[in-house]
Tab-separated table of C-alpha atoms in Angstrom:
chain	number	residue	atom	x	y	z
A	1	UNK	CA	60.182	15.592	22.387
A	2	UNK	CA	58.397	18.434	20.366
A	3	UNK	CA	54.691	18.707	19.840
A	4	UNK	CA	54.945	17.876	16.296
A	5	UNK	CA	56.438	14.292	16.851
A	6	UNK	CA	54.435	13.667	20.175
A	7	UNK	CA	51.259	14.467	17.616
A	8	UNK	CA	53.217	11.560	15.488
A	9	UNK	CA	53.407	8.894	17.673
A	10	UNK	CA	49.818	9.603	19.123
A	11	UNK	CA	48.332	9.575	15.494
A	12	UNK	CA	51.104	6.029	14.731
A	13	UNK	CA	49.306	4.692	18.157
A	14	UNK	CA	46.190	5.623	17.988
A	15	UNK	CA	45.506	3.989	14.506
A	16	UNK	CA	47.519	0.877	15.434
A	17	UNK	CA	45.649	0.175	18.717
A	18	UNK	CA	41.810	1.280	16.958
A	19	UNK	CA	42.527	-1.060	14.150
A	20	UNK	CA	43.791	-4.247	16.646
A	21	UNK	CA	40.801	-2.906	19.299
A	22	UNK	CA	37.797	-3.157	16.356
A	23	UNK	CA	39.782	-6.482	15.002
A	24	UNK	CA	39.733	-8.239	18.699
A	25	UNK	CA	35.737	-6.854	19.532
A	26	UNK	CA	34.658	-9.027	17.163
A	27	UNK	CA	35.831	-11.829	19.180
A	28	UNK	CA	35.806	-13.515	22.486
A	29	UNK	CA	39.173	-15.379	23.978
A	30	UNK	CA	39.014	-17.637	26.498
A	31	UNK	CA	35.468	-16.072	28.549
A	32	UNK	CA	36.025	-12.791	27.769
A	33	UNK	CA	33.611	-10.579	26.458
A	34	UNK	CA	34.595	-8.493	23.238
A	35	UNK	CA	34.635	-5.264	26.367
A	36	UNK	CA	37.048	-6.586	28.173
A	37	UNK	CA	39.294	-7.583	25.519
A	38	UNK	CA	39.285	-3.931	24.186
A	39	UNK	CA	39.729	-2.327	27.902
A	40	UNK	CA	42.836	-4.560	28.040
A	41	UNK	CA	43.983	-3.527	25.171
A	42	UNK	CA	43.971	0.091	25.666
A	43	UNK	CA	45.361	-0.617	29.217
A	44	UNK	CA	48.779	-2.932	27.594
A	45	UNK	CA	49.008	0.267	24.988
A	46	UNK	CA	48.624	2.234	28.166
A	47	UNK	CA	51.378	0.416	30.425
A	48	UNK	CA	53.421	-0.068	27.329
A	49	UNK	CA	53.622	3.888	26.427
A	50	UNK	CA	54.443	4.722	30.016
A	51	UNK	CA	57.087	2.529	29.579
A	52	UNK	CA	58.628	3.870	26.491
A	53	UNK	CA	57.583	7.446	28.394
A	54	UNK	CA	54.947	8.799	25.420
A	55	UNK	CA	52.509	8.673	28.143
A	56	UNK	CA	51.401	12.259	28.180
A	57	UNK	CA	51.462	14.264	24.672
A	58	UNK	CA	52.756	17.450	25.814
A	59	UNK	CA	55.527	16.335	29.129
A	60	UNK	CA	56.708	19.716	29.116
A	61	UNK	CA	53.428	20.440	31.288
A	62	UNK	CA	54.758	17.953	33.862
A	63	UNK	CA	53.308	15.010	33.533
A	64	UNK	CA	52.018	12.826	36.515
A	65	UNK	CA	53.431	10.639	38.981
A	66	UNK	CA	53.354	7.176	39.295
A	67	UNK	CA	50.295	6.757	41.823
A	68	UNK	CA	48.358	9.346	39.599
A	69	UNK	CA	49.370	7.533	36.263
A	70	UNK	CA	48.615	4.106	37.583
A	71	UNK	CA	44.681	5.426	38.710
A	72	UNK	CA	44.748	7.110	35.151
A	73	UNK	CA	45.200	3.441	33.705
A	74	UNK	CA	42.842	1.580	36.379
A	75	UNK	CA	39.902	4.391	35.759
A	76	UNK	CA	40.065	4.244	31.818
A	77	UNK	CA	40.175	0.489	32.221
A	78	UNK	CA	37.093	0.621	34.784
A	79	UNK	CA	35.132	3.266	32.821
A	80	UNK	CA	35.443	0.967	29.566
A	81	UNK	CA	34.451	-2.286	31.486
A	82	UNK	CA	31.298	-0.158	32.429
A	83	UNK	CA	31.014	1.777	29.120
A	84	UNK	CA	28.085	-1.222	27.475
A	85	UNK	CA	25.928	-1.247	30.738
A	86	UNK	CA	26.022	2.639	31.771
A	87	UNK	CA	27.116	4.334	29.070
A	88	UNK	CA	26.196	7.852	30.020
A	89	UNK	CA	27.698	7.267	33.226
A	90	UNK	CA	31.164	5.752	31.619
A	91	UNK	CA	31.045	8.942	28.966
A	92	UNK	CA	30.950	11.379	31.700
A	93	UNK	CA	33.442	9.627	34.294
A	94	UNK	CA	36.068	9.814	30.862
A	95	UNK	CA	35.327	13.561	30.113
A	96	UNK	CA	35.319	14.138	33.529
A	97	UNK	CA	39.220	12.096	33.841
A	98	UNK	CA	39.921	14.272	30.441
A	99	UNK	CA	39.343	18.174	31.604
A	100	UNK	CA	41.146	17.483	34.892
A	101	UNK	CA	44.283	15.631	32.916
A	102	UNK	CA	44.319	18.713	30.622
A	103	UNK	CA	46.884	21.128	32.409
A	104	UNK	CA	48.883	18.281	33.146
A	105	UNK	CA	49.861	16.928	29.463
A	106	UNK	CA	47.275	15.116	28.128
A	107	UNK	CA	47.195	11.407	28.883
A	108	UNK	CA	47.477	9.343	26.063
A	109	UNK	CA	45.905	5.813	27.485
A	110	UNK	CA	43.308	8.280	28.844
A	111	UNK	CA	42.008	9.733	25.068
A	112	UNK	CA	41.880	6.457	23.819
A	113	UNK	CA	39.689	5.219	26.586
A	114	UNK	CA	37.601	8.194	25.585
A	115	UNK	CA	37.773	7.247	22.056
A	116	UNK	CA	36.158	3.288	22.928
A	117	UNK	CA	33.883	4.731	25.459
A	118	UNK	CA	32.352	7.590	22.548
A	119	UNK	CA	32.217	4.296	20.047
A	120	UNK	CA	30.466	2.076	22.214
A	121	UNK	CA	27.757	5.536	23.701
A	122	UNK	CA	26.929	6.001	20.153
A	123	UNK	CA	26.687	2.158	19.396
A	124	UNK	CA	24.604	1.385	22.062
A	125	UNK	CA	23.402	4.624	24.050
A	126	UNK	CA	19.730	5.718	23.682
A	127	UNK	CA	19.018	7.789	20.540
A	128	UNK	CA	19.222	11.439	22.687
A	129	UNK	CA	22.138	10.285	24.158
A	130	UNK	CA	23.990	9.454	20.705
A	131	UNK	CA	22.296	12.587	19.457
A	132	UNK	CA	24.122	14.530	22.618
A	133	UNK	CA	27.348	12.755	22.081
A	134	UNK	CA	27.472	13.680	18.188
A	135	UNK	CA	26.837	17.431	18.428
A	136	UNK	CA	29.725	17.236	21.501
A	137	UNK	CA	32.613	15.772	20.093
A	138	UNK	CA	32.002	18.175	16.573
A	139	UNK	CA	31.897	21.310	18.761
A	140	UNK	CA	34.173	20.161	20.939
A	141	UNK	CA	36.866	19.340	18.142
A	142	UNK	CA	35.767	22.602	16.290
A	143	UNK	CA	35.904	24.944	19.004
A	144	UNK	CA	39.667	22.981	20.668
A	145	UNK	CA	41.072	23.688	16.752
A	146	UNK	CA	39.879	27.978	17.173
A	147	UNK	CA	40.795	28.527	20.403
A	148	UNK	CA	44.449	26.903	19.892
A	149	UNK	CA	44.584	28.415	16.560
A	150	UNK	CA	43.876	32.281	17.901
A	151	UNK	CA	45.819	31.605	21.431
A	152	UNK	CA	49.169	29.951	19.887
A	153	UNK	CA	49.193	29.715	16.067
A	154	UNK	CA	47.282	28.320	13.016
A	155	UNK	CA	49.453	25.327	12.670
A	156	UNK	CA	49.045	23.913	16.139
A	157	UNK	CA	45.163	24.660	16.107
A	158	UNK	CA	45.211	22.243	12.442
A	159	UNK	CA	47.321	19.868	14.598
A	160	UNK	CA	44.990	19.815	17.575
A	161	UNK	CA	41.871	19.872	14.970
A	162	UNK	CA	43.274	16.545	13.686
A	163	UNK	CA	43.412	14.931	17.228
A	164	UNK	CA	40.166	15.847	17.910
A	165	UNK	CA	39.426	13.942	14.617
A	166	UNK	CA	41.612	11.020	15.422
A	167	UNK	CA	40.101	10.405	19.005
A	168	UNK	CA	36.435	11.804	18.501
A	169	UNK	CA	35.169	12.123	15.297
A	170	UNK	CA	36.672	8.861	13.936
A	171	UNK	CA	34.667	6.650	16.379
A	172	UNK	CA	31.998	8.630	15.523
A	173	UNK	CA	31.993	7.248	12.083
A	174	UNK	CA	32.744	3.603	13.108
A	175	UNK	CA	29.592	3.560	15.441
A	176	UNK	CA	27.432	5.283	12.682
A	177	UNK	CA	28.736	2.363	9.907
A	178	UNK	CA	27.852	-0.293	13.013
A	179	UNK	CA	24.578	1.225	13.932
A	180	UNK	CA	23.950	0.924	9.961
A	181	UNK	CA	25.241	-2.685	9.702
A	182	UNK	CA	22.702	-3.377	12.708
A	183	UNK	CA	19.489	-1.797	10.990
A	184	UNK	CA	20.447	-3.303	7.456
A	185	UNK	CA	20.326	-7.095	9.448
A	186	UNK	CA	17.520	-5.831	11.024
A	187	UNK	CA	15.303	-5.049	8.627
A	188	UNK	CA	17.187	-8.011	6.422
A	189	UNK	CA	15.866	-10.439	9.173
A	190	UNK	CA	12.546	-8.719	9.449
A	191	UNK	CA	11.809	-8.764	5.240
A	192	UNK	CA	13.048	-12.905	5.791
A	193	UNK	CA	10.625	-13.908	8.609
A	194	UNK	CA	7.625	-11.780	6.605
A	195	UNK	CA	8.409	-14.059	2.865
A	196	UNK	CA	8.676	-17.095	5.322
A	197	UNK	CA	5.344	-15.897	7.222
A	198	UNK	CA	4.061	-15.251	3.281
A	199	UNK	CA	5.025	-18.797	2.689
A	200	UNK	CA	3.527	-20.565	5.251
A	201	UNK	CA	0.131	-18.736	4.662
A	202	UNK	CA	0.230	-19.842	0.716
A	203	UNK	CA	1.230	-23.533	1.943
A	204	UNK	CA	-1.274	-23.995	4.265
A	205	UNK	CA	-4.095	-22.211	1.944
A	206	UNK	CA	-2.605	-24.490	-0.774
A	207	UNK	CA	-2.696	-27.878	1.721
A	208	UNK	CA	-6.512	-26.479	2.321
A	209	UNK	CA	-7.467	-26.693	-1.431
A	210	UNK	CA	-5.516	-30.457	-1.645
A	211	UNK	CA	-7.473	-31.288	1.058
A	212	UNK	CA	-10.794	-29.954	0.258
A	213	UNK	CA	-10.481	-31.133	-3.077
A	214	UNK	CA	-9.083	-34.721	-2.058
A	215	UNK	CA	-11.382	-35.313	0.764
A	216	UNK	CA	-14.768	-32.827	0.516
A	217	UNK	CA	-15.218	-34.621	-3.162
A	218	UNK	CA	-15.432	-38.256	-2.417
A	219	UNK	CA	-16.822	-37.391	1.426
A	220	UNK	CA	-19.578	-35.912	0.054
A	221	UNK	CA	-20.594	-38.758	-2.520
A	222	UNK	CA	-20.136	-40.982	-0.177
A	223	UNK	CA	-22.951	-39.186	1.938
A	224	UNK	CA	-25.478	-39.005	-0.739
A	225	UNK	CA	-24.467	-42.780	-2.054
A	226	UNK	CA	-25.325	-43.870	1.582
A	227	UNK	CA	-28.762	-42.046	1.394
A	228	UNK	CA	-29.317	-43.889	-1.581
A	229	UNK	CA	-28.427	-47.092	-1.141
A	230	UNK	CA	-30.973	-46.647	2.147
A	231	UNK	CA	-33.707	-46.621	0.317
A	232	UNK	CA	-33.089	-48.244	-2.879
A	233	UNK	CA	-34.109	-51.828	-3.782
A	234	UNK	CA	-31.104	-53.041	-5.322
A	235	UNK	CA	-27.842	-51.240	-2.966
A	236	UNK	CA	-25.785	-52.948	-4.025
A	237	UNK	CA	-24.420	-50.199	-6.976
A	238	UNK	CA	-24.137	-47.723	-4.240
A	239	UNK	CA	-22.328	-49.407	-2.172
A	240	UNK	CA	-19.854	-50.039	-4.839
A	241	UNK	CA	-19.832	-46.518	-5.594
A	242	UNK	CA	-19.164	-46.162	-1.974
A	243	UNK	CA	-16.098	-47.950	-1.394
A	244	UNK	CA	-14.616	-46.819	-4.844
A	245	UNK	CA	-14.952	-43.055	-3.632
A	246	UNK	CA	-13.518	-44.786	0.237
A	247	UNK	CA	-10.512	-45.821	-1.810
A	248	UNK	CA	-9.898	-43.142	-4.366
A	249	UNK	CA	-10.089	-40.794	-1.790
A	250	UNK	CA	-7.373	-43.047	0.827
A	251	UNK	CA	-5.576	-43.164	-2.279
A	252	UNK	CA	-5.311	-38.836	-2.709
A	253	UNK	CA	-4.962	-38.779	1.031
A	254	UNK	CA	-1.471	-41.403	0.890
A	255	UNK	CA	-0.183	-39.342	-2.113
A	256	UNK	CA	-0.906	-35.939	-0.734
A	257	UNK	CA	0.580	-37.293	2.925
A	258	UNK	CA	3.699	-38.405	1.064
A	259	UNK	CA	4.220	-35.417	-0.891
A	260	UNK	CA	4.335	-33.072	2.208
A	261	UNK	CA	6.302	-35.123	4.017
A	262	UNK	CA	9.265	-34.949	1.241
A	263	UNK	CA	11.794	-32.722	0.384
A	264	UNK	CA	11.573	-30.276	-2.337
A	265	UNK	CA	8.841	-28.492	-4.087
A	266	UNK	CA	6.763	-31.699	-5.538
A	267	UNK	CA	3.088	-31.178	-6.350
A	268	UNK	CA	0.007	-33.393	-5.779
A	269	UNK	CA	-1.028	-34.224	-9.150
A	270	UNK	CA	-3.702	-36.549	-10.397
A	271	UNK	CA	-4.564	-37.527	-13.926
A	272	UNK	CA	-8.082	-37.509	-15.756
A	273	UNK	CA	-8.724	-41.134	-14.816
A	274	UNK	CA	-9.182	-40.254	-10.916
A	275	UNK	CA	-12.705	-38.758	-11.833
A	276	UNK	CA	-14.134	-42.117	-12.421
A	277	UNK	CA	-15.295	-42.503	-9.045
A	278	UNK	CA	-16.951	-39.036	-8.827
A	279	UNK	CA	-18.555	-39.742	-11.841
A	280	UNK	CA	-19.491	-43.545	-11.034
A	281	UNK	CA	-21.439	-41.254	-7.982
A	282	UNK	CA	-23.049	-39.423	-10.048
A	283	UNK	CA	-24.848	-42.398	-12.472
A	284	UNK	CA	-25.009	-44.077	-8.687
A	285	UNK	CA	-27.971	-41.006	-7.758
A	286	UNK	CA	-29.858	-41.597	-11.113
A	287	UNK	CA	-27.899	-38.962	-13.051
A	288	UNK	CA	-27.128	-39.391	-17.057
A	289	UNK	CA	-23.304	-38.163	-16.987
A	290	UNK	CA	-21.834	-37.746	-20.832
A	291	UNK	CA	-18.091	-37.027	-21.283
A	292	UNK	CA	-16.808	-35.524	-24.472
A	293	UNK	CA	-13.181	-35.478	-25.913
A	294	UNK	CA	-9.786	-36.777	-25.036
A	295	UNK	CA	-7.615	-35.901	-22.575
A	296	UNK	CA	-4.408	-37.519	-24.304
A	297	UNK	CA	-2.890	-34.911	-25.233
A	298	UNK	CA	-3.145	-32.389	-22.273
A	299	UNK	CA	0.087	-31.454	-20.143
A	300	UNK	CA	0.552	-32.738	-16.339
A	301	UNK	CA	-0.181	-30.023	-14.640
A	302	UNK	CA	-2.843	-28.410	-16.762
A	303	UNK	CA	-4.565	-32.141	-16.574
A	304	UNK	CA	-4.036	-31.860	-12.871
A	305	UNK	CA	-5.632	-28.410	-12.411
A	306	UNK	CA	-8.441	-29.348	-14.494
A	307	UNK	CA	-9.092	-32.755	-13.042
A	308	UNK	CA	-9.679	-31.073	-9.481
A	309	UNK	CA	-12.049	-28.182	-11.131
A	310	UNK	CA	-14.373	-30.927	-12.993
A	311	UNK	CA	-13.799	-33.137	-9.654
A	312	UNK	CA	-15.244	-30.215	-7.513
A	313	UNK	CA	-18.541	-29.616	-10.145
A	314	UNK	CA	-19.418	-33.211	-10.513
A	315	UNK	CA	-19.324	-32.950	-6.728
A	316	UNK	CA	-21.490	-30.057	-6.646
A	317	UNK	CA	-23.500	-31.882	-9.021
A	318	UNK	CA	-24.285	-34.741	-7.492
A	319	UNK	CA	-25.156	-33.418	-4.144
A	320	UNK	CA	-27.451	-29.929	-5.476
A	321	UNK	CA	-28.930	-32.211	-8.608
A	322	UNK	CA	-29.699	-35.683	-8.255
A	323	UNK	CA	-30.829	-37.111	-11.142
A	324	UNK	CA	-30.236	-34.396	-13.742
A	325	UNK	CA	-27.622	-34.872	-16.821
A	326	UNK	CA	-24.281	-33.651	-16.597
A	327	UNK	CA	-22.240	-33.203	-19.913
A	328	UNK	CA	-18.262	-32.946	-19.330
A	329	UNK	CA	-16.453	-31.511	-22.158
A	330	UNK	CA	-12.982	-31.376	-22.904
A	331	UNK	CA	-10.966	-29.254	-25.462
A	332	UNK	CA	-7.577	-29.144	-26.203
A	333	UNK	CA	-5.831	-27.033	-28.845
A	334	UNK	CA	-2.136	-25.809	-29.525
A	335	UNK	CA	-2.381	-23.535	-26.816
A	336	UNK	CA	-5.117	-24.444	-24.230
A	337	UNK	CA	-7.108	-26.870	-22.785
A	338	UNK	CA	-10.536	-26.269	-21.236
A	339	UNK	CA	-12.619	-28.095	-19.499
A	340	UNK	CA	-16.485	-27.597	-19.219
A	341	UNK	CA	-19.599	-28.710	-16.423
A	342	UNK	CA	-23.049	-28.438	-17.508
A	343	UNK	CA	-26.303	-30.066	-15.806
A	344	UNK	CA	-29.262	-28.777	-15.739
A	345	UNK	CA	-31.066	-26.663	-12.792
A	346	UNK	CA	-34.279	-28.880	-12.173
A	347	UNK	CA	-36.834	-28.432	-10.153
A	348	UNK	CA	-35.517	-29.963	-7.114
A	349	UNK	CA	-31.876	-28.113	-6.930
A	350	UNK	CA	-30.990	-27.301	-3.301
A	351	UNK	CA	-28.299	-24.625	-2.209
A	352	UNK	CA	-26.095	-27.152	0.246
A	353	UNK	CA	-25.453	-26.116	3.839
A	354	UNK	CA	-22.006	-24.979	3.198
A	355	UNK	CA	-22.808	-22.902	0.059
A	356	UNK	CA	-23.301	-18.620	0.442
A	357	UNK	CA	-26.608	-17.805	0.988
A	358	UNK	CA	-28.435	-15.697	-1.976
A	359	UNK	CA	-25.794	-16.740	-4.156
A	360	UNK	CA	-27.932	-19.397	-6.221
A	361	UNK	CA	-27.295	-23.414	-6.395
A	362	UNK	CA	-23.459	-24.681	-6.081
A	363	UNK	CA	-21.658	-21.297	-5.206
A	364	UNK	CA	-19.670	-22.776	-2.440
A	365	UNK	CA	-17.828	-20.424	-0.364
A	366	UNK	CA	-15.018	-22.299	-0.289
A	367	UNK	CA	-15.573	-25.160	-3.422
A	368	UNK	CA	-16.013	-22.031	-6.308
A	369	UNK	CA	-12.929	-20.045	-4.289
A	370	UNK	CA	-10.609	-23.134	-4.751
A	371	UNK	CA	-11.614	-23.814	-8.579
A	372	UNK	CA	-10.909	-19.779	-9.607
A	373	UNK	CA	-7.854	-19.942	-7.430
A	374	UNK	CA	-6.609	-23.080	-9.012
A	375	UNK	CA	-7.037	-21.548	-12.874
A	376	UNK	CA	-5.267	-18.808	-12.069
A	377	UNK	CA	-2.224	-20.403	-10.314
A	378	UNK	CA	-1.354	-21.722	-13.608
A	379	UNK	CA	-2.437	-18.552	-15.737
A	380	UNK	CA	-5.932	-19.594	-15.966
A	381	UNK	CA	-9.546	-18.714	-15.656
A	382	UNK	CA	-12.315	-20.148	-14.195
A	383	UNK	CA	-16.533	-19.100	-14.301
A	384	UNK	CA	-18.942	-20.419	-12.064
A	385	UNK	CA	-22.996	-19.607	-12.744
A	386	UNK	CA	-26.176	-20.422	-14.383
A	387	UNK	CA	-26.753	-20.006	-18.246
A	388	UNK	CA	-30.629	-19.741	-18.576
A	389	UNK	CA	-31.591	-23.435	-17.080
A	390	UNK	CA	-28.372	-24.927	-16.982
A	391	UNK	CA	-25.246	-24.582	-14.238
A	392	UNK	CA	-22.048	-24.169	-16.215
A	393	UNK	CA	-18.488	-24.579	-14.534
A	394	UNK	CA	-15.967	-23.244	-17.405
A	395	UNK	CA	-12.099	-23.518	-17.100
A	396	UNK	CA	-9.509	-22.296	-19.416
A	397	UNK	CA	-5.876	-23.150	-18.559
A	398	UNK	CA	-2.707	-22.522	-20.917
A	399	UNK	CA	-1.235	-26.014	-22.345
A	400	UNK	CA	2.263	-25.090	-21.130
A	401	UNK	CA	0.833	-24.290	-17.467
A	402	UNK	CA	3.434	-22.675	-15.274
């Protein structure tokens, strides 16, 4: 058999068995690891070319005999087993089996061992060694093609060029796409577990407003109401007051509790007519509490996000100003509604224990926060601050709130 058609069948086999040996590592059968179902392959191609005697390229060099051809087989088959776990080690056992097999024919079985062992060193070697690996198999193919070229002819140096393409640079190029495919998942799985850390962080700041809002509100009347109905003559408004707020507020809790424990994106949302106990609280202390306009014609959720912001200032209200007026105003045109808090800063105003210090009556760290934050989820705005003697909470939503 000539060189020519020996370079044939090697190129017909080599393709055949690297397109069933990356088909079959993508599997397991029956225990076997995706390793050893590649290392038998390449040994059945092995046995199989001995058989049909294509075992060596070039048998005009001699060949080997049967003891050294069997070892060939069991080594290339050992050294690929190995290859994941050590593959420095398996690399230079195969390059070691490949310089000594040179004068002797080249061994087919024993290149395409090389060929697995080069794919999986680049896969999973250590960056130097893939580096080291890379830079070998170009010069080696490079330098094979000249040196056959100048010593025998230009045609046989092309021919030998391409081998060194087939069985070097081609797994090259298969761990490179891999290594690729791995980083792309990586970084795929990384950018999925920040957005879910992202979500988690807006879902538990947004179950912190729904509870603030829900519970802080009607908590905190319920405080002063008790205060008050303490030392009032006739308690018995308070305590009215009282377990209105108790049951608005284990109302919000049930709804809020049922809405986190469904599926979906629902949203807590409460209508106008949920204020009535904050502002029954309010009256409850001594204050005078006007409310202006309708709310009839207001969308869900812009009703919603303005029900918690005047929720949150009648709070405010009621615990920093006993006993002063509050006006709530509410305006609704074609494209906004807006809601506005005003009582008056009298003389005994108190900053609450929970509010910033220096930052004047009702500027609750958390309280103000939630009422910007919950304007501007919905393309809002929100101002909290005094106006000469008065404390004025202004919010401005869109009417077709997103």
């Amino acid at each position: 058999m000539t060189f020519t058609s020996r370079f044939s069948l090697s190129r017909f086999s080599t393709a055949r068995f690297s397109t069933a040996r990356f088909s079959l590592s993508r599997f397991s059968t029956a225990g076997f690891s995706s390793t050893t179902v590649s290392a038998l392959g390449t040994l059945v191609v092995g046995v199989l070319l001995w058989a049909s005697g294509a075992f060596t390229l070039i048998p005009e060099l001699g060949g080997h005999s049967t003891p050294v051809t069997a070892a060939i087989l069991v080594v290339g088959f050992v050294a690929q087993i190995v290859a994941p776990r050590r593959p420095a080690a398996a690399l230079a056992v195969a390059v070691v089996l490949v310089v000594l097999d040179l004068p002797s024919g080249v061994s087919l079985p024993l290149w395409i061992s090389l060929t697995d062992i080069v794919f999986v060193t680049v896969t999973v070697g250590a960056p130097r060694l893939r580096r080291v690996v890379a830079v070998g198999c170009g010069l080696v193919t490079v330098v094979a093609a000249a040196v056959v070229a100048l010593a025998v002819d230009p045609r046989t140096g092309v021919l030998v060029g391409l081998l060194g393409v087939a069985f070097l640079i081609s797994p090259l190029g298969y761990a490179q796409s891999v290594n690729a495919t791995v980083r792309a998942a990586t970084a795929e799985r990384a950018a999925a577990q920040a957005e879910r850390t992202i979500a988690l962080v807006d879902e538990r700041r947004r179950v912190s407003r729904e509870l603030h809002d829900t519970v802080a509100g009607h908590v905190s009347a319920i405080a002063i109401l008790a205060e008050v109905a303490r030392d009032a003559d006739d308690p018995q408004p308070a305590v009215a007051s009282i377990r209105a707020n108790s049951l608005a507020a284990l109302a919000e809790l049930r709804e809020m509790i049922d809405v986190l424990a469904a599926d979906g994106d629902e949203a807590v949302t409460v209508r106008w007519s949920s204020l009535a106990p904050l502002l029954a609280a309010a009256r409850a202390v001594g204050s005078q509490v006007v409310v202006r306009g309708e709310p009839d014609r207001w969308p869900l959720r812009a009703e919603t996000v303005l029900t918690r912001i005047a929720g949150e200032a009648l709070t405010n209200a009621t615990r920093h100003a006993p006993g002063e007026k509050v006006t709530v105003e509410l305006a609704v045109d074609d494209r906004f509604a807006e809601v506005t808090i005003t009582n008056r800063v009298g003389p005994e105003s108190t900053v609450g224990p929970g509010n910033l210090p220096g930052a004047g009556p009702w500027v609750s760290g958390r309280g103000v926060h939630n009422m910007k934050i919950r304007a501007e989820s919905v393309g809002g705005s929100a101002t909290v601050g005094p106006e000469g003697d008065r404390w004025v909470v202004r919010a401005r939503v869109p009417r077709e709130a997103r």
